Coordinates of C-alpha atoms and ligand atoms in Angstrom, one line a residue:
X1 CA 61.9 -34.8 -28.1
X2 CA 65.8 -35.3 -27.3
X3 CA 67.0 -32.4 -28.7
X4 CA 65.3 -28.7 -28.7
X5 CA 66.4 -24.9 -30.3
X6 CA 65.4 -22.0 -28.5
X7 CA 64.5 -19.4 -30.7
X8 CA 65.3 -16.5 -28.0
X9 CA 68.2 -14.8 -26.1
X10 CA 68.7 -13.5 -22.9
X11 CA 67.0 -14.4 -19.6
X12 CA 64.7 -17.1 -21.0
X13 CA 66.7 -18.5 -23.6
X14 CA 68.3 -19.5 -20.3
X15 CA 65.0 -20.4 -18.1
X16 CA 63.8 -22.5 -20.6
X17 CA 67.7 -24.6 -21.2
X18 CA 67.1 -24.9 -17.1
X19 CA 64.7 -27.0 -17.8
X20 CA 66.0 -28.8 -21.2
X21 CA 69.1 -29.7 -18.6
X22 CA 66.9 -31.1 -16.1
X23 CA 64.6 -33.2 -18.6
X24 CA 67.7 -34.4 -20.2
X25 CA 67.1 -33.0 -23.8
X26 CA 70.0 -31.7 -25.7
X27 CA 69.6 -27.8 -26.0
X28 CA 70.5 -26.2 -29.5
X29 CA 71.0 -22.2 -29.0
X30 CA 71.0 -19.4 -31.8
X31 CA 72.5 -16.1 -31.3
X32 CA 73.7 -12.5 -32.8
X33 CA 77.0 -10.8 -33.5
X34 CA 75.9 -9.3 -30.2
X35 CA 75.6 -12.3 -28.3
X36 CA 78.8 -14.1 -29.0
X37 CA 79.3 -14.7 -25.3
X38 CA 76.3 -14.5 -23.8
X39 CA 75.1 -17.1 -21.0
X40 CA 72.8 -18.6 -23.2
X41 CA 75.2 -19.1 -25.8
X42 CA 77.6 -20.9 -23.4
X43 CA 75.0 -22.7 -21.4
X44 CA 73.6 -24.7 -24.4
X45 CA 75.2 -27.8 -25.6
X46 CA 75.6 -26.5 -29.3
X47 CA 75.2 -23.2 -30.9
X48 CA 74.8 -21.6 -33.9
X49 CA 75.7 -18.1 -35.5
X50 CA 72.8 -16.4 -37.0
X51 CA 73.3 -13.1 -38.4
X52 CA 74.3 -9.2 -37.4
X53 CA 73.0 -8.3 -33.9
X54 CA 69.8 -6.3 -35.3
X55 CA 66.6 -9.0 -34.7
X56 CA 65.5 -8.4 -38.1
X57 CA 69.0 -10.2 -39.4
X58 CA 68.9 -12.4 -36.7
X59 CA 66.4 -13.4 -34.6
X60 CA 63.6 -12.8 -36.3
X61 CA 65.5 -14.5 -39.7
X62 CA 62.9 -17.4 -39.9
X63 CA 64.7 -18.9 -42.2
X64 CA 68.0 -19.2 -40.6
X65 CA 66.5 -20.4 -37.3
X66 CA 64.7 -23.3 -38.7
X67 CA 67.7 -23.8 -41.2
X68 CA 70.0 -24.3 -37.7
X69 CA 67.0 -26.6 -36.1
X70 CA 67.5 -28.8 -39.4
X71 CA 70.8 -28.9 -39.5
X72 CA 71.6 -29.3 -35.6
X73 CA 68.9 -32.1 -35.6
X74 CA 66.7 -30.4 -33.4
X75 CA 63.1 -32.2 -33.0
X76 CA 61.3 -28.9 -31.7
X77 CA 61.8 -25.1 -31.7
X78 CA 61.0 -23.3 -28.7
X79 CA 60.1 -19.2 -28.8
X80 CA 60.2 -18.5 -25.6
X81 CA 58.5 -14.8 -25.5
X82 CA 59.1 -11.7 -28.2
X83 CA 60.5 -12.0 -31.3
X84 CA 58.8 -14.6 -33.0
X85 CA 56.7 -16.2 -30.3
X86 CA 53.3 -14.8 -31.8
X87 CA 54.2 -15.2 -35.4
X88 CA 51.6 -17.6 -36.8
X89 CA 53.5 -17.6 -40.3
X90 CA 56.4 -19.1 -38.2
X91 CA 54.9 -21.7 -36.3
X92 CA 53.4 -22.9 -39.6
X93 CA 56.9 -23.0 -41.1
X94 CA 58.5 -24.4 -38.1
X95 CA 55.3 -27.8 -38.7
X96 CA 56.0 -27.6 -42.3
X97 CA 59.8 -28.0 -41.7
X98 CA 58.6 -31.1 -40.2
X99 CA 59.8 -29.9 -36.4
X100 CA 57.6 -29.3 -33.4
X101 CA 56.6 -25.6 -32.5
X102 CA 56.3 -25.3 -29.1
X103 CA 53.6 -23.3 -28.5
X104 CA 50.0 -23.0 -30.0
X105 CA 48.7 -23.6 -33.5
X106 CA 49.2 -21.4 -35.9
X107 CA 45.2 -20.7 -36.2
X108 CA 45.0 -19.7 -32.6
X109 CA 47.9 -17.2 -32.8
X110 CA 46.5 -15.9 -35.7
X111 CA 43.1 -15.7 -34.1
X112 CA 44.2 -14.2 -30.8
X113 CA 47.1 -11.9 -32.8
X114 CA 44.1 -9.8 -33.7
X115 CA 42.6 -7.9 -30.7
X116 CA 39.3 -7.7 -33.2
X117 CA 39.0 -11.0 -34.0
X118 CA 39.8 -12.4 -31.0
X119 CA 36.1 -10.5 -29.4
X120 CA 35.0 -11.8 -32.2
X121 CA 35.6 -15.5 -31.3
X122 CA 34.9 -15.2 -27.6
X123 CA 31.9 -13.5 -28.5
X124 CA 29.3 -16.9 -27.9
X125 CA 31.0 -17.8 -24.6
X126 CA 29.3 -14.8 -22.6
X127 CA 32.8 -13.9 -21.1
X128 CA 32.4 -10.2 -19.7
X129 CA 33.9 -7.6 -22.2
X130 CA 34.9 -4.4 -22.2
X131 CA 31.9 -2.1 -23.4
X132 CA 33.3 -0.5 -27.5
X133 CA 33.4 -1.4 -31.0
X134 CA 33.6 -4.9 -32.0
X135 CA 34.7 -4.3 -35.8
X136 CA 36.9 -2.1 -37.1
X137 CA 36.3 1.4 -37.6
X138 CA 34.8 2.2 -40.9
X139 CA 32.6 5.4 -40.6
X140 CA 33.5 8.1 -38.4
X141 CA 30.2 9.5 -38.0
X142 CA 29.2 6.1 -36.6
X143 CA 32.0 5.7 -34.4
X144 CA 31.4 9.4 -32.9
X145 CA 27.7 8.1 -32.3
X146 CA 29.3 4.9 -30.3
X147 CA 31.8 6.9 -28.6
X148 CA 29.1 9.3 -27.0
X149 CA 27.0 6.1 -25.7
X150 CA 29.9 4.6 -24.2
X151 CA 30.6 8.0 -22.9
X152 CA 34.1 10.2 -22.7
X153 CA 37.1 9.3 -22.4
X154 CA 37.5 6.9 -24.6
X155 CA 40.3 4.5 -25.6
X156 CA 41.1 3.7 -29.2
X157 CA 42.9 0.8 -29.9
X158 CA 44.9 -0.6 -33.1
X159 CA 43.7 -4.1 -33.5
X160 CA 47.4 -5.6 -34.2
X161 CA 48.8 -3.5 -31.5
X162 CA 51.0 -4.7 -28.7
X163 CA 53.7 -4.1 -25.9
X164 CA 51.5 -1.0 -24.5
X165 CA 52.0 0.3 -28.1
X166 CA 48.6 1.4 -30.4
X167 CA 46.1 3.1 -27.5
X168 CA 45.3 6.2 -27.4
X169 CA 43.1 7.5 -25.1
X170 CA 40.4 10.4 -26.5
X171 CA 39.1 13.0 -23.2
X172 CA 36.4 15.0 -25.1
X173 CA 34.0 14.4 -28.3
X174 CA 35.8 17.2 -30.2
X175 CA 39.4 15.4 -30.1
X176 CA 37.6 12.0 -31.7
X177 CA 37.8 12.4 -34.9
X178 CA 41.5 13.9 -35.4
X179 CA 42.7 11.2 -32.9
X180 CA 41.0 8.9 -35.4
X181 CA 43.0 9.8 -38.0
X182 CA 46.4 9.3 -36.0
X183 CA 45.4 5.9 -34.4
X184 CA 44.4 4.4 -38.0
X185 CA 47.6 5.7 -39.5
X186 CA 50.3 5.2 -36.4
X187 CA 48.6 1.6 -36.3
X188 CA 49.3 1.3 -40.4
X189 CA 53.0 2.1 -40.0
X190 CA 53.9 0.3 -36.4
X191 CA 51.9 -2.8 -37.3
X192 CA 50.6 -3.1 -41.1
X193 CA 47.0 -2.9 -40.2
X194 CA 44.9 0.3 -40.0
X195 CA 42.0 -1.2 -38.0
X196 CA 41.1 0.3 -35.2
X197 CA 38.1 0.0 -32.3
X198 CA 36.8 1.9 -29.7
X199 CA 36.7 0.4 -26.1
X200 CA 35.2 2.6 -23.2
X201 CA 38.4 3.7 -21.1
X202 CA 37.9 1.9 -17.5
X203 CA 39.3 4.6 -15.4
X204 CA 40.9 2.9 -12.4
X205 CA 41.6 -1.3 -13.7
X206 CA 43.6 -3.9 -12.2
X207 CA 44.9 -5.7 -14.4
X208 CA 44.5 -9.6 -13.6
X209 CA 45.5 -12.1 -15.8
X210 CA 45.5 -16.2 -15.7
X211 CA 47.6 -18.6 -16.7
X212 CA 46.1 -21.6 -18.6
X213 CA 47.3 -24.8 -20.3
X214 CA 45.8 -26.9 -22.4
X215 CA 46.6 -30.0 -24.0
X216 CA 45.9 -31.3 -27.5
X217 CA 42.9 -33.5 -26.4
X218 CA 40.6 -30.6 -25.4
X219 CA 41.5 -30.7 -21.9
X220 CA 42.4 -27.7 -20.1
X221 CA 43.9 -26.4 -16.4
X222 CA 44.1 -22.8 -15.0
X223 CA 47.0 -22.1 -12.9
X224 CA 45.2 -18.9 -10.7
X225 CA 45.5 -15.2 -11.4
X226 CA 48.6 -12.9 -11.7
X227 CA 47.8 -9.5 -10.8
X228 CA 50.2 -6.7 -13.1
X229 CA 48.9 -3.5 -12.4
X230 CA 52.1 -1.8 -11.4
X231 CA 52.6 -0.7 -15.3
X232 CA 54.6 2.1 -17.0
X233 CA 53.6 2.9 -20.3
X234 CA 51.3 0.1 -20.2
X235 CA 53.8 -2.1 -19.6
X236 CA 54.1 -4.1 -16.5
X237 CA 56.9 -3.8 -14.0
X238 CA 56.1 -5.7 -11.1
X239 CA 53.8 -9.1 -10.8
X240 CA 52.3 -10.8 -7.9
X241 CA 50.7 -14.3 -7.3
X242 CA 47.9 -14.2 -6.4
X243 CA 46.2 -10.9 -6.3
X244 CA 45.8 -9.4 -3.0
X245 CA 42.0 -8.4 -3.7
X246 CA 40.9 -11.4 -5.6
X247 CA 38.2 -13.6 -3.5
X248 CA 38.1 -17.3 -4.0
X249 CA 34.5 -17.6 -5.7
X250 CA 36.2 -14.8 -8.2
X251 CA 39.3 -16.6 -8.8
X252 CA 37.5 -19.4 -9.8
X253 CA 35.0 -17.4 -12.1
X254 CA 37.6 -15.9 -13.7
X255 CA 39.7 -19.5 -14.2
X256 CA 36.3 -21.1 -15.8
X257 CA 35.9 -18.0 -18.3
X258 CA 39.7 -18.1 -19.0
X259 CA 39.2 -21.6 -19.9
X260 CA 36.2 -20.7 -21.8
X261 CA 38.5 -17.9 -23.9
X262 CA 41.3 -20.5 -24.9
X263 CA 38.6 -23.2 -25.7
X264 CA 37.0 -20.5 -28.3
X265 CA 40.2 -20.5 -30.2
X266 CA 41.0 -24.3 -29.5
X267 CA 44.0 -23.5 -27.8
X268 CA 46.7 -25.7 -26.2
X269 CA 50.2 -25.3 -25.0
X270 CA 50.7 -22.7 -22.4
X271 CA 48.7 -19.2 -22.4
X272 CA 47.0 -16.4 -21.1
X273 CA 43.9 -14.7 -20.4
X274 CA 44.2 -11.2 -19.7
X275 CA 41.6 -9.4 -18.2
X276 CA 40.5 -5.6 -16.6
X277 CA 38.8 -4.6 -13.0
X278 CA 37.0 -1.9 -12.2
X279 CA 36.7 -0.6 -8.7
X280 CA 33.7 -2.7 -8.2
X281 CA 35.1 -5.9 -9.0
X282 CA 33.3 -6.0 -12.4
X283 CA 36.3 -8.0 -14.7
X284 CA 36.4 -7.9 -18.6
X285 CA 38.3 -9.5 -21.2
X286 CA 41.3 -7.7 -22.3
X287 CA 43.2 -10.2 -24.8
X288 CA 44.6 -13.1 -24.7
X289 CA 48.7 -14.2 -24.8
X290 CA 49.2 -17.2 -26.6
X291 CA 53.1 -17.6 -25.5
X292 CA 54.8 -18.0 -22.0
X293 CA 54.7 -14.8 -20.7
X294 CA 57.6 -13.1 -19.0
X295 CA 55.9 -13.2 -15.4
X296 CA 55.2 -16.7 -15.9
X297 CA 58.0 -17.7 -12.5
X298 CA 55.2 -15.9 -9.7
X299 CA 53.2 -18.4 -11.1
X300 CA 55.5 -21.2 -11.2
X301 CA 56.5 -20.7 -6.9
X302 CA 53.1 -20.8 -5.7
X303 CA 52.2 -23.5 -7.8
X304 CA 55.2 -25.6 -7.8
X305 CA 54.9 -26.1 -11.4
X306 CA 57.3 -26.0 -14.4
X307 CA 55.7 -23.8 -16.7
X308 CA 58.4 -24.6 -19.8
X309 CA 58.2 -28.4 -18.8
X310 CA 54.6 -28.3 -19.6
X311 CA 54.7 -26.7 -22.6
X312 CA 57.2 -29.7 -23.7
X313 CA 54.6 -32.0 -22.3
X314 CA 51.8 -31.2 -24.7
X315 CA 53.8 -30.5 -27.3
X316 CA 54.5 -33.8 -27.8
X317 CA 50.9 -34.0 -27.6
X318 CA 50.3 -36.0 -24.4
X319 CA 47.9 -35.3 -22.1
X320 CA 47.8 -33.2 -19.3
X321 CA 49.6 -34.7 -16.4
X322 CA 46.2 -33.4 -13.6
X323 CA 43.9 -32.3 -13.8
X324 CA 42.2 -29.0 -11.9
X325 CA 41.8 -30.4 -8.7
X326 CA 45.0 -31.2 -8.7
X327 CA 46.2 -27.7 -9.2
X328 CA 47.1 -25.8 -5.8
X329 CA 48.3 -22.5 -4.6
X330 CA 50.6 -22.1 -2.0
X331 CA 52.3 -19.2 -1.0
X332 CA 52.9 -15.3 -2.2
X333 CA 55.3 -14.5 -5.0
X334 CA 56.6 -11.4 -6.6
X335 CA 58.7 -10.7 -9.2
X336 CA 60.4 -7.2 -10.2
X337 CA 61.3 -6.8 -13.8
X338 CA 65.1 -5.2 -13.6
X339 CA 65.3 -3.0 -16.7
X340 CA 67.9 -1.2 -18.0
X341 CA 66.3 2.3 -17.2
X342 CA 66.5 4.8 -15.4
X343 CA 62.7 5.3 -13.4
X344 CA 64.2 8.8 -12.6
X345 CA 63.8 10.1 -15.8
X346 CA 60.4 8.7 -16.9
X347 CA 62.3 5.2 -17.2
X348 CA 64.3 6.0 -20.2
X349 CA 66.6 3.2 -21.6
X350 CA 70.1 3.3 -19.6
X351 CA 72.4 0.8 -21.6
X352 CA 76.0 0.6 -20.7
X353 CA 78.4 -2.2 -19.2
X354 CA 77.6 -4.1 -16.0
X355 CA 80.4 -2.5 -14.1
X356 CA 79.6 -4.4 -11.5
X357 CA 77.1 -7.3 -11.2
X358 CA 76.5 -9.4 -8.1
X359 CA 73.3 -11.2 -7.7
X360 CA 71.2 -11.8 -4.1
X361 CA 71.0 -15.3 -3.5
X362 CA 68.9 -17.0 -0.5
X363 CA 65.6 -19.1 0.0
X364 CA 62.6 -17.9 -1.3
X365 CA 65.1 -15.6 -3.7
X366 CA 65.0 -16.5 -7.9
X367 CA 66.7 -14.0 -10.0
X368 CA 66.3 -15.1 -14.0
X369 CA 68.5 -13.4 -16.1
X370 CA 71.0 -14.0 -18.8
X371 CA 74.2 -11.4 -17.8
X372 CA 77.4 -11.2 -16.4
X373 CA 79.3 -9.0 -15.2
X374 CA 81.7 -6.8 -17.9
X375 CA 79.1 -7.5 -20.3
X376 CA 77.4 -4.8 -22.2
X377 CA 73.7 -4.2 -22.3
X378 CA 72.9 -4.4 -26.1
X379 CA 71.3 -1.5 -27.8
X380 CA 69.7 -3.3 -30.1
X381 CA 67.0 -5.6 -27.9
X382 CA 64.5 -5.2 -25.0
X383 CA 66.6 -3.3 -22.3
X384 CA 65.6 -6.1 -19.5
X385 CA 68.9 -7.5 -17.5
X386 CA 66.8 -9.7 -15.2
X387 CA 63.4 -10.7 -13.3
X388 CA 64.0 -10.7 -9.6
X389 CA 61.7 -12.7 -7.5
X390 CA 60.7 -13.3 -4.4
X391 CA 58.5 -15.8 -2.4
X392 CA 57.2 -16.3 0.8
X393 CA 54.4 -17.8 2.9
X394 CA 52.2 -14.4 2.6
X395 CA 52.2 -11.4 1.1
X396 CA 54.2 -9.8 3.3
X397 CA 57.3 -12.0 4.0
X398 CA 57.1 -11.5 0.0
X399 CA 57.5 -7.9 0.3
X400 CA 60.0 -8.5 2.8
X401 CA 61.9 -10.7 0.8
X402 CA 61.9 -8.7 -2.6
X403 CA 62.9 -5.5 -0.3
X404 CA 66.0 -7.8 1.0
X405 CA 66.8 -9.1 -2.3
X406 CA 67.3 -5.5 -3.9
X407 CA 69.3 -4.4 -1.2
X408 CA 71.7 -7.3 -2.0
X409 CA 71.4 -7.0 -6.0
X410 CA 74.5 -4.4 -7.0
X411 CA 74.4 -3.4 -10.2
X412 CA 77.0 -0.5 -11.0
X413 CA 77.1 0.6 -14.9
X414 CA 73.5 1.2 -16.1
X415 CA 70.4 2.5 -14.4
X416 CA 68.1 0.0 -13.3
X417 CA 64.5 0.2 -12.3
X418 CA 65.3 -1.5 -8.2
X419 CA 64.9 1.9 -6.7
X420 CA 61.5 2.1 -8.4
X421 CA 61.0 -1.2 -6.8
X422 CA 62.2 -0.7 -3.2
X423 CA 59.9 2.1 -3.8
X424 CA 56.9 0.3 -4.7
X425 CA 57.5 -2.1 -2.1
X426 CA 57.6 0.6 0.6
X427 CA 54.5 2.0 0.1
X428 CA 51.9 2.1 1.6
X429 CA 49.1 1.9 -1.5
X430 CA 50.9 -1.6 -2.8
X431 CA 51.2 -3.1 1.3
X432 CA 47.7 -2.7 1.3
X433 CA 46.8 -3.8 -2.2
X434 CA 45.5 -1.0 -2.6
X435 CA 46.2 0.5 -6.0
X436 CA 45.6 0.5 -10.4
X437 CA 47.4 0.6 -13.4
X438 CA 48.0 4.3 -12.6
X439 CA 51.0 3.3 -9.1
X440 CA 53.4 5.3 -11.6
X441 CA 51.5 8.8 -12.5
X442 CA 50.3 9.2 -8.5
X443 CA 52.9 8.1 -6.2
X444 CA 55.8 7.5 -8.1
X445 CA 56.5 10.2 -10.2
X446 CA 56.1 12.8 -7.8
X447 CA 58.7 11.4 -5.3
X448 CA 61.1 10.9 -8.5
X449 CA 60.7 14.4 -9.3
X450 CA 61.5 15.4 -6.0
X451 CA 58.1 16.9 -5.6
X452 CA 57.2 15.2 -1.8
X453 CA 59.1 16.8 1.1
X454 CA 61.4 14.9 3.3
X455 CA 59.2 14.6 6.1
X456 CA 56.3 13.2 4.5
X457 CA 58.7 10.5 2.8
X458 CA 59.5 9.4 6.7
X459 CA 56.4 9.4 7.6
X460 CA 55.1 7.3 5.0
X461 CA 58.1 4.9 5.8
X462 CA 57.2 4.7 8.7
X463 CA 53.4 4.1 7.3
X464 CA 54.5 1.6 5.5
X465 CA 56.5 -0.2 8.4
X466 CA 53.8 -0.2 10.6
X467 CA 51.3 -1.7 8.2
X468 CA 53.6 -4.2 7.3
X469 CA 53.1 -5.3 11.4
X470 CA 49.9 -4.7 11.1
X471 CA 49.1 -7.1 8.6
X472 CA 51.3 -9.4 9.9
X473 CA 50.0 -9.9 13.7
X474 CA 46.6 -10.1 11.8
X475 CA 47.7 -12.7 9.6
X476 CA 49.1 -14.9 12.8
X477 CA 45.5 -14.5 14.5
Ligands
LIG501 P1 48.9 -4.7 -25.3 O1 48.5 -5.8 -26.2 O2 49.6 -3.5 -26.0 O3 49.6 -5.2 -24.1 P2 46.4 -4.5 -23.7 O4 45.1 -4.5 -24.4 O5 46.8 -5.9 -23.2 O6 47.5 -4.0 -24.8 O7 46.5 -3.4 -22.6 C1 47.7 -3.1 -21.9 C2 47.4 -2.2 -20.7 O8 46.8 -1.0 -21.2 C3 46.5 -2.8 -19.7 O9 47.1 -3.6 -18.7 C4 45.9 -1.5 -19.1 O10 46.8 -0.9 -18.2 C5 45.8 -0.6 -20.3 N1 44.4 -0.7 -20.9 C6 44.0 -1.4 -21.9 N2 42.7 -1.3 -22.2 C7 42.2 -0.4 -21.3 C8 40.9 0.1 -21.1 N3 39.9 -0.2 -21.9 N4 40.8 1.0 -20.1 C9 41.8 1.4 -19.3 N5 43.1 0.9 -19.5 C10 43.3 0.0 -20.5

């Protein structure tokens, strides 16, 4: 392809031109009465209006995007994440258009779009799941009857749900049925779709996910595990590369059956396989992400990959470039999503200008983001101002890095989430890798409430820097 329209805004709209620039391939932006000068919009070579800043007008205006592609003469439209990414409808009218989609087929979108079908699917491949319902919800009575066997609490999912959104968790047998009713109709109104399942609720998970690619031939690679456990509101904040618990023969379970997941849906492009742990190292199939995700650049350092360049790759439908032998890990990586919020006050949306706006720069320091400084946060997208990320030979000097790198981030105007960050960083649970999806609600909120006295706080600091040399002098030995 020589010429490409990114379908996006913000900080990938401007990863993935990084890597049109550097392959040589004209890059074709769209943007928002919002975005009239946003980076991306000066960074690509040509772009076009599209509507009023709200995504309905704008970005998610199918029409209008692919009208722009045609028009600019754009061979292929890429998503990047959001927005459209995961809309099957649109990759089918992006083919029938006669451009490339840059991402999946429509089928396994569709197929993986659906939490239901997509158990459904990997089903035959004996990949671990998640003990619960694997149809929808009909009959209460029934459902009650499952709930028990699984045993209390229990989680109730909406099948079309996303983004943390649709799961509810249920404590005690005599909350089921009334919850019932809310999950079916909450999941009618946020996503269209009633259906609902019941999954047993996995009281202290990991989350571990891995990143696949496949080609158009049927061949396949997994790019290790990304662990994103630090979550609020089910959403991840920070991501690692790899895990710090993960043992080789695991990792490599885990890549097989990842594989296994994206064959059952005959997946290619970039994608990936999300997946819970218990406290015993027992790891079950969550879902499966059939875009580039956001925490995709932890991947790309310790792999020394292009992630986007890939994706472009298969596209075109040639074959994968190695194969998994070829596939190494080197390194530690981090990356701290920088929100808009403010993690003081249960990490509430804190748009405004960016006063002030100075970025850390060094080695082993990426910071992927799509502001300047003056510019306003817009109200009407995802709050995130950029992914800070930091990489080093271990685990540690990763730490250290991403510790160094907030210190030199300054960001006057909004709230961000880097306290939360220096935070995380500094304790002791995360040093040792020893934590779950629930950092937040135990360690976090307390000392953001201003619950923990001041000498506890220094003596967990100090804790934390004695670990840190700890681990270190064990490391050299
Ligand atoms: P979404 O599609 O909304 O991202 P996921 O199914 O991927 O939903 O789950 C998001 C997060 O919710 C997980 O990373 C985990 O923190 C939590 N979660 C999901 N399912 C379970 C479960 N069965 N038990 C405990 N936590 C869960």
């Amino acid at each position: 392809m020589r010429k490409i329209l990114v379908a996006n805004r913000g900080e990938i709209a401007c990863r993935i031109f990084r890597t049109l620039h550097k392959l040589g391939i004209q890059s074709v932006a769209v943007y928002s009465d919002a975005d009239r000068d946003a980076p991306h919009v000066v960074m690509a070579h040509e772009a076009v209006h599209i509507g009023r800043a709200p995504s309905s007008e704008s970005y998610l205006n199918q029409e209008k995007i692919i009208q722009a592609a045609v028009r600019s003469g754009a061979e292929g439209i890429h998503p990047g994440y959001g927005f459209l990414s995961e809309n099957a409808q649109f990759a089918q009218a992006v083919q029938d258009a006669g451009l490339v989609f840059i991402g999946p087929s429509p089928h396994s979108i569709r197929v993986m779009g659906s939490k239901l079908e997509a158990k459904a699917a990997v089903k035959k491949y004996s990949i671990p799941m998640v003990p619960g319902t694997d149809e929808a919800i009909g009959d209460v009575g029934e459902a009650i009857s499952i709930a028990r066997e699984i045993g209390f609490p229990v989680l109730i999912k909406a099948s079309a749900g996303g983004g943390g959104k649709g799961m509810r968790i249920v404590q005690h047998e005599r909350e089921f049925e009334e919850s019932l009713k809310r999950a079916m109709s909450e999941a009618e109104s946020a996503f269209g779709d009633p259906s609902v399942f019941i999954e047993k609720y996995i009281a202290s998970p990991r989350h571990i996910e891995i990143q696949i690619l496949g080609d158009q031939h049927g061949n396949y690679v997994h790019f290790f595990e990304r662990e994103c456990s630090v979550q609020r509101r089910h959403q991840k904040v920070i991501e690692e590369a790899p895990s710090a618990i993960l043992t080789p023969e695991l990792r490599e379970k885990m890549g097989a059956d990842a594989i296994k997941v994206a064959k059952s849906c005959a997946y290619f492009s970039t994608g990936t396989v999300e997946f819970l742990m218990d406290e015993h190292m027992r790891y079950y199939f969550l879902e499966m992400n059939t875009r580039l995700q956001v925490e995709h650049p932890v991947t790309e350092l310790i792999t020394g990959v292009d992630l986007v360049e890939l994706q472009i790759h298969v596209a075109e439908g040639k074959r994968l470039p190695f194969g998994q032998e070829d596939v190494r890990m080197n390194g530690h990586a981090i990356e701290l999503r920088v929100y808009a919020e403010d993690p003081h006050e249960n990490f509430m949306p804190s748009i405004g200008k960016l006063v002030k706006y100075e970025r850390p720069e060094g080695e082993g320091i990426r910071v992927d983001d799509g502001f300047d400084e003056g510019m306003d946060i817009p109200i009407y997208y995802d709050p995130m101002i950029s992914k800070l990320i930091s990489y080093g030979p271990d685990r540690y000097a990763a730490i250290t890095k991403m510790i160094e790198a907030i210190r030199r981030y300054h960001i006057r105007g909004p709230k961000t989430t880097l306290p939360f960050g220096k935070f995380v960083m500094e304790s002791p649970a995360f040093i040792q890798g020893d934590f779950d999806t629930h950092f937040v609600e135990k360690y976090w909120t307390a000392f953001a409430e201003e619950k923990i006295p001041a000498d506890v706080l220094r003596g967990a600091a100090l804790l934390s820097g004695k670990l840190m040399e700890a681990h270190r002098s064990k490391l050299k030995q």
